[in-house]
Coordinates of N, CA and C in Angstrom, one line a residue:
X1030 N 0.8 -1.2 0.0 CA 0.0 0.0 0.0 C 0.9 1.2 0.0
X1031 N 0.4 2.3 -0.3 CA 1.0 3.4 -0.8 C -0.1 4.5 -0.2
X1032 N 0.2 5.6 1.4 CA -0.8 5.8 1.6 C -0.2 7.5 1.3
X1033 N -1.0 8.4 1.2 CA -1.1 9.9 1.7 C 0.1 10.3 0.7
X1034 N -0.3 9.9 -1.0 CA 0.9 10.5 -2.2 C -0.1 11.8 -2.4
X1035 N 0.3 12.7 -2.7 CA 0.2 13.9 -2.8 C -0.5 14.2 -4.4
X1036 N -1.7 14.2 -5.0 CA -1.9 14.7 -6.1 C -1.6 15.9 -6.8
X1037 N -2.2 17.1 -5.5 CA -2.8 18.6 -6.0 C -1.5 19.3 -4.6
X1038 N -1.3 20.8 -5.2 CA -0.8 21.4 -4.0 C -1.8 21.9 -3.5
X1039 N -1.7 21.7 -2.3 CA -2.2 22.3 -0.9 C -3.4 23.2 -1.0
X1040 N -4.7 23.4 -0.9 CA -5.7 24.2 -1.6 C -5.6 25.7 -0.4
X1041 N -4.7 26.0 0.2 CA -4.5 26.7 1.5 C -4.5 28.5 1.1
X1042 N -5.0 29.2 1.9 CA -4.6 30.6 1.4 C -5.2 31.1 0.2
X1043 N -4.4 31.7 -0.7 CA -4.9 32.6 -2.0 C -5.3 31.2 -2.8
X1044 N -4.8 29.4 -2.5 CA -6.0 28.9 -3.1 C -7.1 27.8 -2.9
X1045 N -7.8 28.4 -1.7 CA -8.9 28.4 -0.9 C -10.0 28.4 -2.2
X1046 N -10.5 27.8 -2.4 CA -11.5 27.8 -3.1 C -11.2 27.9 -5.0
X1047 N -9.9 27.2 -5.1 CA -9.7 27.3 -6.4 C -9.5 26.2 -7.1
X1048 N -9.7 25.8 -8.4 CA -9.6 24.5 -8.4 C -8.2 24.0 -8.5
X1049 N -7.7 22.8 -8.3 CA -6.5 22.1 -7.8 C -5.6 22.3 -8.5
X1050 N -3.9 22.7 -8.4 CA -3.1 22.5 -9.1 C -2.0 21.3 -9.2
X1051 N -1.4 20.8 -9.6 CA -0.5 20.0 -9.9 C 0.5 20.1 -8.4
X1052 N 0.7 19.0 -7.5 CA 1.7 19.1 -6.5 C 3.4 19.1 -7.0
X1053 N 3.8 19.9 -6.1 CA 5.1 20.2 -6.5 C 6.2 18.4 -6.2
X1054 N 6.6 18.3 -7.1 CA 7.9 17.4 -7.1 C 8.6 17.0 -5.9
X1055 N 9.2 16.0 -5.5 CA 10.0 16.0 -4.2 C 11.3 15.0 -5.0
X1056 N 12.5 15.4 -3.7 CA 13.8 14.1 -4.3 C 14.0 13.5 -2.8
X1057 N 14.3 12.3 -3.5 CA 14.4 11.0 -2.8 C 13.2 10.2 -2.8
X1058 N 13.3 9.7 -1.4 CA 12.3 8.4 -1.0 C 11.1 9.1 -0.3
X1059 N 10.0 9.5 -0.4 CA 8.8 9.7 -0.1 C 8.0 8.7 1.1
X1060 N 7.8 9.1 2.2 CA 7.0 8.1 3.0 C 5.7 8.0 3.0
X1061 N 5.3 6.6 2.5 CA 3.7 6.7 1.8 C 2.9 5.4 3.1
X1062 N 3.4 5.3 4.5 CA 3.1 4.5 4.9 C 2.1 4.7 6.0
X1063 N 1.3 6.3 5.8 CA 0.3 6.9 6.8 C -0.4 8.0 6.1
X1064 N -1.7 8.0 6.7 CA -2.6 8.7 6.0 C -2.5 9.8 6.0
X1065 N -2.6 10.1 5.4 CA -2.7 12.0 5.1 C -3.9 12.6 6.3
X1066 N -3.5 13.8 6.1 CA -5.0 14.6 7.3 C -6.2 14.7 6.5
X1067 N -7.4 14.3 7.2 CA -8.8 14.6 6.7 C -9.0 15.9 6.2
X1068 N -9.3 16.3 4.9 CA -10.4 17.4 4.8 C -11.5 17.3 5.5
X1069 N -10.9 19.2 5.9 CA -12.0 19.4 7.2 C -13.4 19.5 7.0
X1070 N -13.9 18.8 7.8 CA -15.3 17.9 7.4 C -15.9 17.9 9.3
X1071 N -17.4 17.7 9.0 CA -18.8 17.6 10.5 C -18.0 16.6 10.8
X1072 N -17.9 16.8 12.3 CA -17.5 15.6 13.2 C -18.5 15.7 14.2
X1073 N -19.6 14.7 14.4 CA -20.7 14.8 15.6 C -19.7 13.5 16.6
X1074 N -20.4 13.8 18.1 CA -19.8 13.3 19.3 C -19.9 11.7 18.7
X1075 N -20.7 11.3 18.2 CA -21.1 10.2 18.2 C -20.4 8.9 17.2
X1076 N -19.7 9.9 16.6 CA -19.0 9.3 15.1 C -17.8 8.3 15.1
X1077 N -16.9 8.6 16.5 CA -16.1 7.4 17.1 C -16.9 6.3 17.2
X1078 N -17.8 6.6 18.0 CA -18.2 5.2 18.4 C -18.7 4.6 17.0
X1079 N -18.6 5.0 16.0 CA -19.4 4.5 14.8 C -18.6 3.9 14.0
X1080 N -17.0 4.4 14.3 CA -15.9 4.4 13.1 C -15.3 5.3 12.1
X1081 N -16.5 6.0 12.5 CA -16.9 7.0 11.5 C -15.4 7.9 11.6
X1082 N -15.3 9.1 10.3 CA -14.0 10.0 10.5 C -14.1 10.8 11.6
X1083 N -12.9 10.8 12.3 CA -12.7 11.7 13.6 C -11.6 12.2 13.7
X1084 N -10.5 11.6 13.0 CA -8.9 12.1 13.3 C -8.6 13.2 12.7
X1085 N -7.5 13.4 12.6 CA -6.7 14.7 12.7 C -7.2 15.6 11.0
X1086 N -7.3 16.8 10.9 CA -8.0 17.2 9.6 C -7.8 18.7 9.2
X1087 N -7.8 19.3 8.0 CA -7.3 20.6 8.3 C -7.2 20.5 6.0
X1088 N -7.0 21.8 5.8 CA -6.7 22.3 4.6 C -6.5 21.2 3.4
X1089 N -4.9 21.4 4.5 CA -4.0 20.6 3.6 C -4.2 19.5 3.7
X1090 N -4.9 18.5 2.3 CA -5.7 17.7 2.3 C -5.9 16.4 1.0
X1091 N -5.3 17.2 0.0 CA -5.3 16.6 -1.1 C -4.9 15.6 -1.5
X1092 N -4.4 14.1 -1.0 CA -3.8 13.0 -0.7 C -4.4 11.7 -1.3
X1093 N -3.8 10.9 -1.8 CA -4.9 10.1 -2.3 C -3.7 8.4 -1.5
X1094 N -4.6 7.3 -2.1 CA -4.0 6.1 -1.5 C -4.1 4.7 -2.7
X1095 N -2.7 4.2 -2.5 CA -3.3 3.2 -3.5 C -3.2 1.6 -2.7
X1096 N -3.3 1.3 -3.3 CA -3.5 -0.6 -3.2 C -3.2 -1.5 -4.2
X1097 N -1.9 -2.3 -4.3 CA -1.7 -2.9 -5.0 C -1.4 -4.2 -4.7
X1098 N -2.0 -5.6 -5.1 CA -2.1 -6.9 -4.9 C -0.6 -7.0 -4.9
X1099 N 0.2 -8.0 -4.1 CA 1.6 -8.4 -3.6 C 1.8 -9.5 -4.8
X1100 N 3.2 -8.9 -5.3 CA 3.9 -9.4 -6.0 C 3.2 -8.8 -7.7
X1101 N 2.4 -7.6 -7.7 CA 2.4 -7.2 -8.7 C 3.9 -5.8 -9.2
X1102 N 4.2 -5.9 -10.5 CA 5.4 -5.2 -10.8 C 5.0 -3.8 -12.2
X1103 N 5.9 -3.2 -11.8 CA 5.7 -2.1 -13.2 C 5.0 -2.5 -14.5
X1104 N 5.7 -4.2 -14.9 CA 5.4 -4.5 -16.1 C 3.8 -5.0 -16.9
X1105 N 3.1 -5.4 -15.3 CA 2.2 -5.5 -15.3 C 1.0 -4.8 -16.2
X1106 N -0.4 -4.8 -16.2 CA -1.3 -3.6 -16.8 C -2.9 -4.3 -16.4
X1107 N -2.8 -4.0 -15.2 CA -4.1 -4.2 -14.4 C -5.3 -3.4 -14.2
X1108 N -6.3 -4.1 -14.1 CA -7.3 -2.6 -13.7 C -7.2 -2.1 -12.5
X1109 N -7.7 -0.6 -12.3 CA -7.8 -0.2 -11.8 C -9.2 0.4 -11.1
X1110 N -9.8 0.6 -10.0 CA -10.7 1.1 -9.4 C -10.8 2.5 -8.5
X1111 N -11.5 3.4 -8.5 CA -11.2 4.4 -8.2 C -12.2 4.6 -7.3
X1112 N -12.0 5.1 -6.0 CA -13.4 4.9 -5.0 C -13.5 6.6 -4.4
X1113 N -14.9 6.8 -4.7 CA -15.2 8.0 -4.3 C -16.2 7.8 -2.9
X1114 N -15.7 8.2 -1.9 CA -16.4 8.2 -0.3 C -17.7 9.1 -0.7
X1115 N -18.5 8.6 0.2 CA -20.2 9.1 0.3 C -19.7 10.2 1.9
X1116 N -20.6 10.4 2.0 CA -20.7 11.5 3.5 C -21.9 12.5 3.2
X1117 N -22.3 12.5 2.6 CA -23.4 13.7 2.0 C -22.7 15.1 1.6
X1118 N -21.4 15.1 1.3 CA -20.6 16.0 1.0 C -20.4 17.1 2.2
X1119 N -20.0 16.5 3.3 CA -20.0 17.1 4.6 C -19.0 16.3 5.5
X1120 N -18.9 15.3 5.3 CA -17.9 14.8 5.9 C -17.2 13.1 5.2
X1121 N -16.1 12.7 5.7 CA -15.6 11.6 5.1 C -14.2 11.5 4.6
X1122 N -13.8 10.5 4.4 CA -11.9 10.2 4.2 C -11.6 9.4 3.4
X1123 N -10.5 9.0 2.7 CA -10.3 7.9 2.3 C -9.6 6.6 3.1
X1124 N -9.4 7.5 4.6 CA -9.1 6.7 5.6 C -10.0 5.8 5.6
X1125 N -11.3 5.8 5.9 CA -12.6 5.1 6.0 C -12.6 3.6 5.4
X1126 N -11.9 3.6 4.0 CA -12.4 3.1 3.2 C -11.0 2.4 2.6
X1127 N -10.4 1.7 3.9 CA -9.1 0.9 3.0 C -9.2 0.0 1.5
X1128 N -8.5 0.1 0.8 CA -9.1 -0.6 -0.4 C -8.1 -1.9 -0.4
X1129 N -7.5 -2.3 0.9 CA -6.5 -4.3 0.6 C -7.4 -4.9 0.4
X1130 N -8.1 -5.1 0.7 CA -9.1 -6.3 0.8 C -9.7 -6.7 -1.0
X1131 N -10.2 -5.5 -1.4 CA -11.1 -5.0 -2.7 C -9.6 -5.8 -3.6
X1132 N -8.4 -5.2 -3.2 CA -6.9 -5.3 -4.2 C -6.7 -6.7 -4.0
X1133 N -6.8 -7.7 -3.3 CA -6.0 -9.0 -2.9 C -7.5 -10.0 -3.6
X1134 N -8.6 -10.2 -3.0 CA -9.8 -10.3 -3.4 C -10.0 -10.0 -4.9
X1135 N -10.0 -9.2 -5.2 CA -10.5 -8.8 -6.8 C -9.5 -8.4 -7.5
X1136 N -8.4 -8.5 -7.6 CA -7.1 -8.5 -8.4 C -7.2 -7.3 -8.9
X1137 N -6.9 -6.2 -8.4 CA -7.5 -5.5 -9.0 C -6.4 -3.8 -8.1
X1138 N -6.1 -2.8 -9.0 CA -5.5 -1.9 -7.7 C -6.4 -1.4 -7.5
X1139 N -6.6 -0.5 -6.3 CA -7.5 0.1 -5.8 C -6.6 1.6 -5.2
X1140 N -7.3 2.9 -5.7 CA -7.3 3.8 -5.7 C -8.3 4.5 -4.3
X1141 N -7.9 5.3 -3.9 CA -9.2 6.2 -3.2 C -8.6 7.4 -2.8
X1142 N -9.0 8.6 -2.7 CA -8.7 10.2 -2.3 C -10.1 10.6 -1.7
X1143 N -8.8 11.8 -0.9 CA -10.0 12.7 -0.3 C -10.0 13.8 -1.2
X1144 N -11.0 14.7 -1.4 CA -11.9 15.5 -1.8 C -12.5 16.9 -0.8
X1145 N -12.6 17.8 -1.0 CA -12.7 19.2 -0.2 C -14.1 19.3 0.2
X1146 N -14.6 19.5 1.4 CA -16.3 18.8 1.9 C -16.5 20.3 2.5
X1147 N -18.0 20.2 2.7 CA -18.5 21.1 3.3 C -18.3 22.6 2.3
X1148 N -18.2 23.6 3.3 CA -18.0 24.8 2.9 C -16.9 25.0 2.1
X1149 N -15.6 24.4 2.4 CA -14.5 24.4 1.6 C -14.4 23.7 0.3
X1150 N -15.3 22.6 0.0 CA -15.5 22.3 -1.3 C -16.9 22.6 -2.4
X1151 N -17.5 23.2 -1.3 CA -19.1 23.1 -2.5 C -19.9 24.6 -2.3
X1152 N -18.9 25.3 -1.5 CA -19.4 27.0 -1.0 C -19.4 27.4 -2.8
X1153 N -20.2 27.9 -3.2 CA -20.5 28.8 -4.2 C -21.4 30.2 -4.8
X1154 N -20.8 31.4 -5.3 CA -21.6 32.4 -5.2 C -22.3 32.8 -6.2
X1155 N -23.1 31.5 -6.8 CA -24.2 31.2 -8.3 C -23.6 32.3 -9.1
X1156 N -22.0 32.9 -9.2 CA -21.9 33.1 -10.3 C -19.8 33.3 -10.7
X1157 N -19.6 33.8 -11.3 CA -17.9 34.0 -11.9 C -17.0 34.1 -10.9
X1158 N -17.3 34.6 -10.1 CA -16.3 35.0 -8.9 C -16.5 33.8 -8.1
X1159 N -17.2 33.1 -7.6 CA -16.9 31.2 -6.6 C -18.1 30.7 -7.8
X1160 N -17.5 29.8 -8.7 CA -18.3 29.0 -9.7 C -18.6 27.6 -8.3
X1161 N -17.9 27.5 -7.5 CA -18.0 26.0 -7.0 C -17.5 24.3 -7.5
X1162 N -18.4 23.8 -6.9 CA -17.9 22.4 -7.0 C -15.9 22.2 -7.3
X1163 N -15.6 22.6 -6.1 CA -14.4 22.4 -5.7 C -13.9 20.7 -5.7
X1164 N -15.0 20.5 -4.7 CA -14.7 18.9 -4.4 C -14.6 18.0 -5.6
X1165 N -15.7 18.1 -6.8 CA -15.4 17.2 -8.0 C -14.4 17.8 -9.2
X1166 N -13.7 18.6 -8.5 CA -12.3 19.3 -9.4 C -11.3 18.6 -8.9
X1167 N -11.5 18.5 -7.7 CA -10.4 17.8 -7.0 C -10.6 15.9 -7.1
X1168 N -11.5 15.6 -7.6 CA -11.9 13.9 -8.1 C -11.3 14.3 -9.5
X1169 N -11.3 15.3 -10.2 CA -10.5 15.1 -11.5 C -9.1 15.2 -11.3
X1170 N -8.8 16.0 -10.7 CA -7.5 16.0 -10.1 C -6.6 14.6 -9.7
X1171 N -7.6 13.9 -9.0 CA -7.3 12.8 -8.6 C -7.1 11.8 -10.0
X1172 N -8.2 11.7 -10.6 CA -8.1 11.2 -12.3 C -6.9 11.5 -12.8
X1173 N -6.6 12.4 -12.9 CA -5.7 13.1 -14.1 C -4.2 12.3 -13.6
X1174 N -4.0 12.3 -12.0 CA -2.9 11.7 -12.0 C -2.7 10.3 -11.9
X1175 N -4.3 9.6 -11.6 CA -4.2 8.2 -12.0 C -3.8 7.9 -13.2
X1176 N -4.0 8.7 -14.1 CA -3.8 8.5 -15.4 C -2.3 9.1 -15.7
X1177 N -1.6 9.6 -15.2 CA -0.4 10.0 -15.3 C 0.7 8.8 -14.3
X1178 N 0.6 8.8 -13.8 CA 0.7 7.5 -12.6 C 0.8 6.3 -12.7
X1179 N -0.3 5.9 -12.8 CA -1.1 4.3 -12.5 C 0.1 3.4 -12.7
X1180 N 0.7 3.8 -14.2 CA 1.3 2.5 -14.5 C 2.5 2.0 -14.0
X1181 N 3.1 3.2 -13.5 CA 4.2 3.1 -12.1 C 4.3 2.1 -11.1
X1182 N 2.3 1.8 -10.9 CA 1.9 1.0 -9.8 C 1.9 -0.6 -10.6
X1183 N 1.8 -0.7 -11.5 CA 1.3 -1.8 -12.2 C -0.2 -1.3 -13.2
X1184 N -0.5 -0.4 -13.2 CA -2.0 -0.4 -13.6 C -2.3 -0.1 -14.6
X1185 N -3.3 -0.3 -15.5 CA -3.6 0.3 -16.8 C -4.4 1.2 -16.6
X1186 N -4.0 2.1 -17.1 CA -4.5 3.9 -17.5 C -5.8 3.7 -18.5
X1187 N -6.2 2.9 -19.2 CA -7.1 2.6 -20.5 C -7.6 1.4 -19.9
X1188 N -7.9 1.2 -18.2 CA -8.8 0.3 -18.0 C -8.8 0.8 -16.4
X1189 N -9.8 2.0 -16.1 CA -10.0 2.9 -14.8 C -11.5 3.0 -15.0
X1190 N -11.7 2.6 -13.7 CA -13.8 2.2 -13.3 C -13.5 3.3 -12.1
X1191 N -14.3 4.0 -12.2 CA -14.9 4.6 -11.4 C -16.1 4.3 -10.3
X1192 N -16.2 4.3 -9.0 CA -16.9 4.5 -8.2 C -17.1 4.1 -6.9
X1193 N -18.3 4.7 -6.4 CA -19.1 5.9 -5.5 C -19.9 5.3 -4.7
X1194 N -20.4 5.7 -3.4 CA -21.5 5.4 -2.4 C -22.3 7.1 -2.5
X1195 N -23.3 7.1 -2.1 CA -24.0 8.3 -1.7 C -23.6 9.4 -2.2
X1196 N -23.2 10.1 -1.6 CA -22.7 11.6 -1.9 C -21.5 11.1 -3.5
X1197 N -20.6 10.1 -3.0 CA -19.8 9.8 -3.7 C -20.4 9.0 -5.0
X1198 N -21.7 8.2 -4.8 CA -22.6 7.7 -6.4 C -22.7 9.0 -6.8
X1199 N -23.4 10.4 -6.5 CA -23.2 11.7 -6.9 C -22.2 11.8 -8.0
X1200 N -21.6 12.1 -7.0 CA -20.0 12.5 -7.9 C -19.7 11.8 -8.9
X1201 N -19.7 10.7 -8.9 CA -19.6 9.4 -9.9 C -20.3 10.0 -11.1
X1202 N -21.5 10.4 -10.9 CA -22.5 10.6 -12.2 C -22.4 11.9 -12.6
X1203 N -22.0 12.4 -11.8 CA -21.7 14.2 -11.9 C -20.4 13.9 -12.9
X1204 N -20.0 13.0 -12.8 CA -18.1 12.5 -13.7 C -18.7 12.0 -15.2
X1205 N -19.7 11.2 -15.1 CA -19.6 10.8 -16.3 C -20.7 11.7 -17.0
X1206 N -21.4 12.5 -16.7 CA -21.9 13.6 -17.5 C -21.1 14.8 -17.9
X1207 N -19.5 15.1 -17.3 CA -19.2 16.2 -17.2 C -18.0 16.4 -18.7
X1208 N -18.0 16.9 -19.2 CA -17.2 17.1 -20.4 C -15.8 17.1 -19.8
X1209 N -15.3 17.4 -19.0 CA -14.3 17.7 -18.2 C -13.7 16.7 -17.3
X1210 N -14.1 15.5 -17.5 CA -13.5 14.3 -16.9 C -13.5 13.2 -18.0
X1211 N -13.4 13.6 -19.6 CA -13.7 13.0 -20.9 C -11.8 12.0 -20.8
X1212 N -11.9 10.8 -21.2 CA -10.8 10.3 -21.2 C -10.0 9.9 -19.4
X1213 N -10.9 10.3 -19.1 CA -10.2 10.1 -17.4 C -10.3 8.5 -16.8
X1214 N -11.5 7.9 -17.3 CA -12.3 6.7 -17.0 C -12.8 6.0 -17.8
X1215 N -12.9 4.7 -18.1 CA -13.7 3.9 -18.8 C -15.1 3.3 -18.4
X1216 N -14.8 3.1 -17.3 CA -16.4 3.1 -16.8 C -16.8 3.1 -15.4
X1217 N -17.9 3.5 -14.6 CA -18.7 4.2 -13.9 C -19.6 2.9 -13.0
X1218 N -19.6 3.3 -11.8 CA -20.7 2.2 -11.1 C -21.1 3.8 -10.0
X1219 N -22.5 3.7 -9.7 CA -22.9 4.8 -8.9 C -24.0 4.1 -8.4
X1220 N -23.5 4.4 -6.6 CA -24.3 3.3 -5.5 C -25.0 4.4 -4.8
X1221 N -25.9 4.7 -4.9 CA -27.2 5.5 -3.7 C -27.3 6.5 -4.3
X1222 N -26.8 7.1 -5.0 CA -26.6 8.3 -5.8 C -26.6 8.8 -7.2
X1223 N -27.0 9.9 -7.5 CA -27.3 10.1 -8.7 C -26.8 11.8 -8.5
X1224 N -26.6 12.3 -10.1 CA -27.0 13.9 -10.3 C -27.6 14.5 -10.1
X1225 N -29.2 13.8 -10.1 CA -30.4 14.0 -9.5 C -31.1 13.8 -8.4
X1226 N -30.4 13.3 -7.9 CA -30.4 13.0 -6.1 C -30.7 14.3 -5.5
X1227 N -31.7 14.6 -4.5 CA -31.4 16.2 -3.8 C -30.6 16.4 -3.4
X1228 N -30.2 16.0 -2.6 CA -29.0 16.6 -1.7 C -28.2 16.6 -2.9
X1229 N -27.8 16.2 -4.2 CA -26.6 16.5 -5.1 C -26.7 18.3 -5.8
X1230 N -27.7 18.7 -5.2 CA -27.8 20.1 -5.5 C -28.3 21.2 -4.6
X1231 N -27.4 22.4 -5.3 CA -27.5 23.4 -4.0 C -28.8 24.2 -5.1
X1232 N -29.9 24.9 -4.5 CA -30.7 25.8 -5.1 C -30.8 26.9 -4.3
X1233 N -30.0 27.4 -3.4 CA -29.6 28.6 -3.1 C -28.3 28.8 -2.7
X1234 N -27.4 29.4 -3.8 CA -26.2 28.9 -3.7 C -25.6 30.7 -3.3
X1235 N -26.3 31.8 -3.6 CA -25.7 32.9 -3.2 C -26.6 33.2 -1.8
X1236 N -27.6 32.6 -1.5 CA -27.7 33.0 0.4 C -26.8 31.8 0.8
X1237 N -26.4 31.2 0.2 CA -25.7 30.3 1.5 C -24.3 30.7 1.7
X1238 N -23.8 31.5 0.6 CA -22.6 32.8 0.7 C -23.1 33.7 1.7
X1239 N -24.2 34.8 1.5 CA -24.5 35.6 2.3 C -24.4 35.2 3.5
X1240 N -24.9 34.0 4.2 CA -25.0 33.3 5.6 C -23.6 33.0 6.1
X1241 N -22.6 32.5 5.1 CA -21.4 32.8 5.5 C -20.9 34.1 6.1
X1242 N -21.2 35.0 5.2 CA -20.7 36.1 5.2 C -21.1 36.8 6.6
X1243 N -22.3 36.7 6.9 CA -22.9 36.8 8.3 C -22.1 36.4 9.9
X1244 N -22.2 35.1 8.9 CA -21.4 34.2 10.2 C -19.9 34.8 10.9
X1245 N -19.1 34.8 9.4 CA -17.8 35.3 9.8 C -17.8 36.8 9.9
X1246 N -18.8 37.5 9.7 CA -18.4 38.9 10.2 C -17.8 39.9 8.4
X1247 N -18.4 39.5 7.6 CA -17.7 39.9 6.4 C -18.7 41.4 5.8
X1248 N -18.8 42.3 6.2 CA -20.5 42.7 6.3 C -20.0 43.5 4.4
X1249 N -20.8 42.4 4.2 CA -21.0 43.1 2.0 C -21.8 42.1 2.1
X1250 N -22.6 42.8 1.0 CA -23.4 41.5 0.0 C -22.5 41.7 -1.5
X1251 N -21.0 42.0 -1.7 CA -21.0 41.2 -3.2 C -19.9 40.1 -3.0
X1252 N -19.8 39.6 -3.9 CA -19.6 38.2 -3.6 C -18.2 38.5 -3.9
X1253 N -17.4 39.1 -4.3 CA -16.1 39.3 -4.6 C -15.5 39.8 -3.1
X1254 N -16.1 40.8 -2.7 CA -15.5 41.4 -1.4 C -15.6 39.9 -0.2
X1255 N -16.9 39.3 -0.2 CA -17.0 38.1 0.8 C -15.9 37.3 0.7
X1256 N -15.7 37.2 -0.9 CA -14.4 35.8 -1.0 C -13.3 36.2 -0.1
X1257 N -12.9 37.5 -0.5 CA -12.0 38.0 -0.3 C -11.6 37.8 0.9
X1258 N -13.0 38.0 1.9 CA -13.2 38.1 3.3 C -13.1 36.9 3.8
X1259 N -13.3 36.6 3.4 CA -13.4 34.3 4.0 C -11.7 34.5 3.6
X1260 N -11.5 34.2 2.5 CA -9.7 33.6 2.6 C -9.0 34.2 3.4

């Protein structure tokens, strides 16, 4: 296993709400043997006792995990699985959701990333200045490097399935309708979830800026000064 590799740089600061860039390079040996920090995400009292995500969480966030069956090598060209976590786009990890089992069991690598939840990935001001959907920028993000990647691990790049539980069947379908994740995947499974799901849509997307704006003390109604005010 290969945990907490680095896709996107750091969404932190001036890019708080932008979509993901390419992570910076490192030399040497990389330690991939622990999970990265949660994107900050609802933690209710009750969620330990459930299993549920509770550890350590914050910005910097963009980390993904792989899984690869023992004794597979570079030369290999295996499929690959991509798992997008459910949470209702409010909370969730790829911690949650080890994929050995899925990799040793189904021959198969197994992929999973975290994604930007809550306010930090889905805050939008219904127009040019916060377009939104942070969080499925950052699932392409994740794509783009499977596909640049994979085959490092053993995997084939031209044989990547995608999917999803709940929030994350969402996403899944939101992926294969989206022009913008064209060539990323070959095919799609989407569990509880749809594009048409309610909760996969916000229908008041500039009061729920305004109520931010409230909240943190940012006193404007236009949406450029608010941004400004949140980062």
């Amino acid at each position: 296993e290969f945990l907490g590799v680095p896709f996107a740089t750091p969404p932190v600061g001036a890019l708080r709400w932008e979509k993901p860039t390419p992570p910076e390079s490192w030399e040497g040996v990389r330690d991939a043997t622990t999970f990265s920090y949660h994107c900050t995400h609802f933690i209710a009292p009750f969620y330990p006792l459930l299993g549920l995500a509770s550890g350590d969480h914050g910005e910097d966030c963009l980390y993904l995990n792989v899984w690869v069956p023992q004794g597979v090598d570079q030369i290999e060209s295996m499929p690959v699985m991509v798992f997008y976590y459910g949470g209702a786009f409010i909370l969730g990890t790829g911690e949650m959701y080890p994929g050995h089992l899925l990799a040793t069991q189904g021959d198969v690598i197994v992929v999973n990333f975290n994604y930007r939840l809550s306010t930090l990935g889905w805050l939008s001001s219904g127009d040019d200045v916060l377009p939104g959907n942070y969080g499925l920028w950052d699932a392409r993000a994740a794509l783009q490097w499977v596909q640049q990647n994979i085959a490092q691990f053993g995997g084939d790049p031209s044989r990547v399935t995608i999917y999803g539980h709940s929030a994350g069947g969402s996403m899944v379908s939101h992926s294969v309708i989206s022009p913008q994740f064209d060539g990323l995947f070959q095919r799609a499974i989407a569990i509880s979830g749809a594009s048409s799901s309610f909760f996969s849509l916000t229908r008041q997307a500039k009061g729920n800026l305004l109520m931010m704006s409230e909240i943190f003390g940012c006193d404007s109604s236009d949406s450029q000064e608010i941004v400004d005010c949140l980062r």
